[in-house]
Amino acid sequence: MGISVKDRLYMHQAMELAAQARGCTSPNPMAGAVLVRGEKVIGQGYHREAGLPHAEIEALKDAKGGAQGATLYVNLEPCCHQGKTPPCTGAIIKAGIARVVAAMADPNPLVAGKGLEILRQAGIEVDCGVLEGEARRLNEAFITYHLLKRPFIIAKWAMTLDGRSSTDSGDSRWISNDDSRRYAHELRASVDAVSIGVGTVFFDNPRLNVRLDQYKRRQPLRVIFDGNLRTPTGAKCMDPSGGQTILICTPSAPAERIERMRKAGHRVLVAPGKGRIVEIQSAFKQLAEIGVQSILVEGGRQLHTGLLRQGLADKIVVFVAPVMVGGESRTSPLVDLGITNMKSAIALKNVSILTFGGDVCIEGYINLPPRGLPAEAAPA
């Protein structure tokens, strides 16, 4: 049939539905579905939370059994495997849907093109790739996790107009304004985990939880990179009322500290490293193994610098406040990246600029979500 303007319009609608569940669906992707017959939408829905019905099922319910001959628009390939819910492909076939339009194939090796093929074999017309770029950005964490076997990593910091993250005395509260900090909490609410280095624990003692008005969803995991396990048990980020805390140390951390943290109910991961310096690539691999698909890294500068030097930061979010403090100390958000000329500067892609009062928020990508299907799903 080919792709029409109408196809793009309804796919936009499916993605807008999917985005309503941002921060609620992990480990599943965000998914929306729209059922159309002729020029009329007869059903729509989205996946609200892991364990609840998928978007396709919600749209079929909304259509009240009248989906025969309709076109289904979904931002991600329908699943074909039994998980917490039955496969959507069976329900689509049973409903008599004539055409399925998907934005992209599912990178999960359990699906990875198989769902679309099952629909084709059932005689359903299938088109895939409508607004794929937008769909990939919507589920960038899910894609990165399945194709790169690590979390999608966002590096975030705030700084003054003269590029400082604190005064010489170490005061950093608050650089950004209330609206900027509210948006930062929305970022926390959208990820599986929030992370800092142990230095930030000592300097700022942050809680690392989501504090938005009427916020009742789950709190993200709090991840502390702490090679020697020096985090005080009384630190705000260790308060169990704010969610679970994971500490990542190296083999040099004293065994009694590891045992004490575990007995206190905190999870401790031991990653390779030298002394107090954690090998962050291995640490993020361990986080992926326990199901962390996305992580917001809020500091400090040693951790941010390590992410950039190793090419692990996928997205950068920087708040710039219209204030200047000057000073002699090195309080920039980063340390040496090994860059000696401007031609080698790390450039962001797909940059967007938001404003919050006088603050400016610059967002952009270093690593765009990878393309393709997982190697284990590729044909022999």
PDB file of C-alpha atoms in Angstrom, residues 22 137 140 152 154-157 180 183-184 186-187 190 296 314-320 347-356 360-366 368:
ATOM      1  CA  ARG A  22       7.161   7.588  30.644  1.00  0.00           C
ATOM      2  CA  ARG A 137      14.263   8.286  20.545  1.00  0.00           C
ATOM      3  CA  GLU A 140      16.210   4.970  23.517  1.00  0.00           C
ATOM      4  CA  PHE A 152      21.279   4.216  28.560  1.00  0.00           C
ATOM      5  CA  ILE A 154      22.416  10.484  30.865  1.00  0.00           C
ATOM      6  CA  ALA A 155      25.027  12.826  32.354  1.00  0.00           C
ATOM      7  CA  LYS A 156      23.501  15.873  34.056  1.00  0.00           C
ATOM      8  CA  TRP A 157      24.994  18.866  35.811  1.00  0.00           C
ATOM      9  CA  SER A 180      15.035  23.830  36.580  1.00  0.00           C
ATOM     10  CA  TYR A 183      12.550  19.431  35.556  1.00  0.00           C
ATOM     11  CA  ALA A 184      15.555  17.604  37.026  1.00  0.00           C
ATOM     12  CA  GLU A 186      11.087  14.794  36.156  1.00  0.00           C
ATOM     13  CA  LEU A 187      14.278  13.363  34.652  1.00  0.00           C
ATOM     14  CA  SER A 190      11.854   8.852  33.938  1.00  0.00           C
ATOM     15  CA  LEU A 296      20.857   9.522  35.314  1.00  0.00           C
ATOM     16  CA  ASP A 314      24.752   8.787  25.635  1.00  0.00           C
ATOM     17  CA  LYS A 315      22.968  12.032  26.465  1.00  0.00           C
ATOM     18  CA  ILE A 316      24.058  15.268  28.129  1.00  0.00           C
ATOM     19  CA  VAL A 317      21.736  17.576  30.087  1.00  0.00           C
ATOM     20  CA  VAL A 318      23.295  20.821  31.351  1.00  0.00           C
ATOM     21  CA  PHE A 319      21.576  23.623  33.231  1.00  0.00           C
ATOM     22  CA  VAL A 320      23.270  27.020  32.872  1.00  0.00           C
ATOM     23  CA  ALA A 347      30.123  17.687  19.958  1.00  0.00           C
ATOM     24  CA  LEU A 348      26.473  17.014  20.744  1.00  0.00           C
ATOM     25  CA  LYS A 349      23.934  15.870  18.177  1.00  0.00           C
ATOM     26  CA  ASN A 350      20.196  16.565  18.049  1.00  0.00           C
ATOM     27  CA  VAL A 351      20.585  19.493  20.415  1.00  0.00           C
ATOM     28  CA  SER A 352      17.533  21.052  22.042  1.00  0.00           C
ATOM     29  CA  ILE A 353      17.410  24.125  24.258  1.00  0.00           C
ATOM     30  CA  LEU A 354      14.845  24.647  27.004  1.00  0.00           C
ATOM     31  CA  THR A 355      14.403  27.663  29.237  1.00  0.00           C
ATOM     32  CA  PHE A 356      13.261  27.709  32.843  1.00  0.00           C
ATOM     33  CA  VAL A 360      18.940  27.616  30.035  1.00  0.00           C
ATOM     34  CA  CYS A 361      18.924  23.824  29.716  1.00  0.00           C
ATOM     35  CA  ILE A 362      20.964  22.345  26.873  1.00  0.00           C
ATOM     36  CA  GLU A 363      20.257  18.724  25.937  1.00  0.00           C
ATOM     37  CA  GLY A 364      21.988  16.694  23.261  1.00  0.00           C
ATOM     38  CA  TYR A 365      23.309  13.295  22.336  1.00  0.00           C
ATOM     39  CA  ILE A 366      26.827  11.947  22.107  1.00  0.00           C
ATOM     40  CA  LEU A 368      22.377   8.076  19.378  1.00  0.00           C
TER      41      LEU A 368
END
